[in-house]
């Protein structure tokens, strides 16, 4: 999805991407690294990455590592889109 995101960011500065991770039960450090690479790409053009996560283990990883200070993590799609 990196290529798609690059193209989207190039064509739409200020793009807000909401990634629906409600079906994700665990997250690896590799996946977190890719998310933050995407975040950086978006921030460089005035955009933002938002995540929707319901799984306690996934939400806890973001909280414990204080990553929720860098990426907005919501429990519903409606909140992420607001």
PDB file of C-alpha atoms in Angstrom:
ATOM      1  CA  UNK A   1       0.000   0.000   0.000  1.00  0.00           C
ATOM      2  CA  UNK A   2       3.063   2.234   0.106  1.00  0.00           C
ATOM      3  CA  UNK A   3       2.949   2.932  -3.628  1.00  0.00           C
ATOM      4  CA  UNK A   4      -0.766   3.768  -3.506  1.00  0.00           C
ATOM      5  CA  UNK A   5      -0.208   6.132  -0.585  1.00  0.00           C
ATOM      6  CA  UNK A   6       2.728   7.862  -2.265  1.00  0.00           C
ATOM      7  CA  UNK A   7       0.647   8.500  -5.358  1.00  0.00           C
ATOM      8  CA  UNK A   8      -2.335   9.702  -3.314  1.00  0.00           C
ATOM      9  CA  UNK A   9      -0.174  12.060  -1.239  1.00  0.00           C
ATOM     10  CA  UNK A  10       1.469  13.487  -4.366  1.00  0.00           C
ATOM     11  CA  UNK A  11      -1.936  14.165  -5.935  1.00  0.00           C
ATOM     12  CA  UNK A  12      -3.732  15.398  -2.795  1.00  0.00           C
ATOM     13  CA  UNK A  13      -1.665  17.500  -0.377  1.00  0.00           C
ATOM     14  CA  UNK A  14      -3.311  17.697   3.048  1.00  0.00           C
ATOM     15  CA  UNK A  15      -4.825  14.246   2.662  1.00  0.00           C
ATOM     16  CA  UNK A  16      -6.296  12.668   5.812  1.00  0.00           C
ATOM     17  CA  UNK A  17      -6.062   8.870   5.736  1.00  0.00           C
ATOM     18  CA  UNK A  18      -8.200   6.844   8.127  1.00  0.00           C
ATOM     19  CA  UNK A  19      -6.982   3.275   8.483  1.00  0.00           C
ATOM     20  CA  UNK A  20      -9.657   0.902   9.754  1.00  0.00           C
ATOM     21  CA  UNK A  21      -7.883  -1.642  11.953  1.00  0.00           C
ATOM     22  CA  UNK A  22     -10.975  -2.924  13.775  1.00  0.00           C
ATOM     23  CA  UNK A  23     -10.340  -6.488  12.630  1.00  0.00           C
ATOM     24  CA  UNK A  24      -6.676  -6.410  13.724  1.00  0.00           C
ATOM     25  CA  UNK A  25      -6.092  -8.300  16.985  1.00  0.00           C
ATOM     26  CA  UNK A  26      -2.311  -7.863  17.323  1.00  0.00           C
ATOM     27  CA  UNK A  27       0.267  -5.599  15.720  1.00  0.00           C
ATOM     28  CA  UNK A  28       3.953  -6.200  15.049  1.00  0.00           C
ATOM     29  CA  UNK A  29       6.800  -3.738  15.261  1.00  0.00           C
ATOM     30  CA  UNK A  30       7.181  -4.034  11.477  1.00  0.00           C
ATOM     31  CA  UNK A  31       3.566  -2.942  10.984  1.00  0.00           C
ATOM     32  CA  UNK A  32       4.036  -0.040  13.404  1.00  0.00           C
ATOM     33  CA  UNK A  33       7.118   1.019  11.444  1.00  0.00           C
ATOM     34  CA  UNK A  34       5.117   1.024   8.198  1.00  0.00           C
ATOM     35  CA  UNK A  35       2.356   3.058   9.809  1.00  0.00           C
ATOM     36  CA  UNK A  36       4.832   5.673  10.943  1.00  0.00           C
ATOM     37  CA  UNK A  37       6.469   5.782   7.528  1.00  0.00           C
ATOM     38  CA  UNK A  38       3.007   6.509   6.117  1.00  0.00           C
ATOM     39  CA  UNK A  39       2.434   9.127   8.827  1.00  0.00           C
ATOM     40  CA  UNK A  40       5.663  10.877   7.911  1.00  0.00           C
ATOM     41  CA  UNK A  41       4.728  10.899   4.219  1.00  0.00           C
ATOM     42  CA  UNK A  42       1.366  12.437   5.054  1.00  0.00           C
ATOM     43  CA  UNK A  43       2.765  15.001   7.500  1.00  0.00           C
ATOM     44  CA  UNK A  44       5.299  16.198   4.932  1.00  0.00           C
ATOM     45  CA  UNK A  45       2.401  17.367   2.746  1.00  0.00           C
ATOM     46  CA  UNK A  46       0.182  18.714   5.532  1.00  0.00           C
ATOM     47  CA  UNK A  47      -1.818  15.494   5.856  1.00  0.00           C
ATOM     48  CA  UNK A  48      -2.643  13.223   8.754  1.00  0.00           C
ATOM     49  CA  UNK A  49      -2.948   9.526   9.570  1.00  0.00           C
ATOM     50  CA  UNK A  50      -5.776   8.382  11.843  1.00  0.00           C
ATOM     51  CA  UNK A  51      -6.383   4.848  13.065  1.00  0.00           C
ATOM     52  CA  UNK A  52      -9.530   3.016  14.109  1.00  0.00           C
ATOM     53  CA  UNK A  53      -8.762   0.172  16.509  1.00  0.00           C
ATOM     54  CA  UNK A  54     -11.046  -1.779  18.834  1.00  0.00           C
ATOM     55  CA  UNK A  55      -8.687  -4.521  19.991  1.00  0.00           C
ATOM     56  CA  UNK A  56      -7.386  -3.855  23.494  1.00  0.00           C
ATOM     57  CA  UNK A  57      -3.924  -5.298  22.695  1.00  0.00           C
ATOM     58  CA  UNK A  58      -3.538  -3.000  19.687  1.00  0.00           C
ATOM     59  CA  UNK A  59      -4.783   0.081  21.533  1.00  0.00           C
ATOM     60  CA  UNK A  60      -2.539  -0.753  24.511  1.00  0.00           C
ATOM     61  CA  UNK A  61       0.571  -0.962  22.307  1.00  0.00           C
ATOM     62  CA  UNK A  62      -0.089   2.573  21.089  1.00  0.00           C
ATOM     63  CA  UNK A  63      -0.759   3.838  24.626  1.00  0.00           C
ATOM     64  CA  UNK A  64       2.152   2.096  26.374  1.00  0.00           C
ATOM     65  CA  UNK A  65       4.629   3.233  23.728  1.00  0.00           C
ATOM     66  CA  UNK A  66       3.005   6.685  23.761  1.00  0.00           C
ATOM     67  CA  UNK A  67       2.430   6.412  20.036  1.00  0.00           C
ATOM     68  CA  UNK A  68      -1.122   7.630  20.564  1.00  0.00           C
ATOM     69  CA  UNK A  69       0.424  11.077  21.067  1.00  0.00           C
ATOM     70  CA  UNK A  70       1.675  10.981  17.480  1.00  0.00           C
ATOM     71  CA  UNK A  71      -1.242   9.255  15.751  1.00  0.00           C
ATOM     72  CA  UNK A  72      -4.886   9.766  16.539  1.00  0.00           C
ATOM     73  CA  UNK A  73      -6.347   6.398  17.561  1.00  0.00           C
ATOM     74  CA  UNK A  74     -10.141   6.136  17.802  1.00  0.00           C
ATOM     75  CA  UNK A  75     -12.453   3.241  18.646  1.00  0.00           C
ATOM     76  CA  UNK A  76     -15.004   4.002  15.926  1.00  0.00           C
ATOM     77  CA  UNK A  77     -14.930   5.070  12.318  1.00  0.00           C
ATOM     78  CA  UNK A  78     -17.327   7.907  13.115  1.00  0.00           C
ATOM     79  CA  UNK A  79     -14.907   9.401  15.665  1.00  0.00           C
ATOM     80  CA  UNK A  80     -11.942   9.041  13.320  1.00  0.00           C
ATOM     81  CA  UNK A  81     -13.795  10.824  10.530  1.00  0.00           C
ATOM     82  CA  UNK A  82     -14.936  13.706  12.787  1.00  0.00           C
TER      83      UNK A  82
END
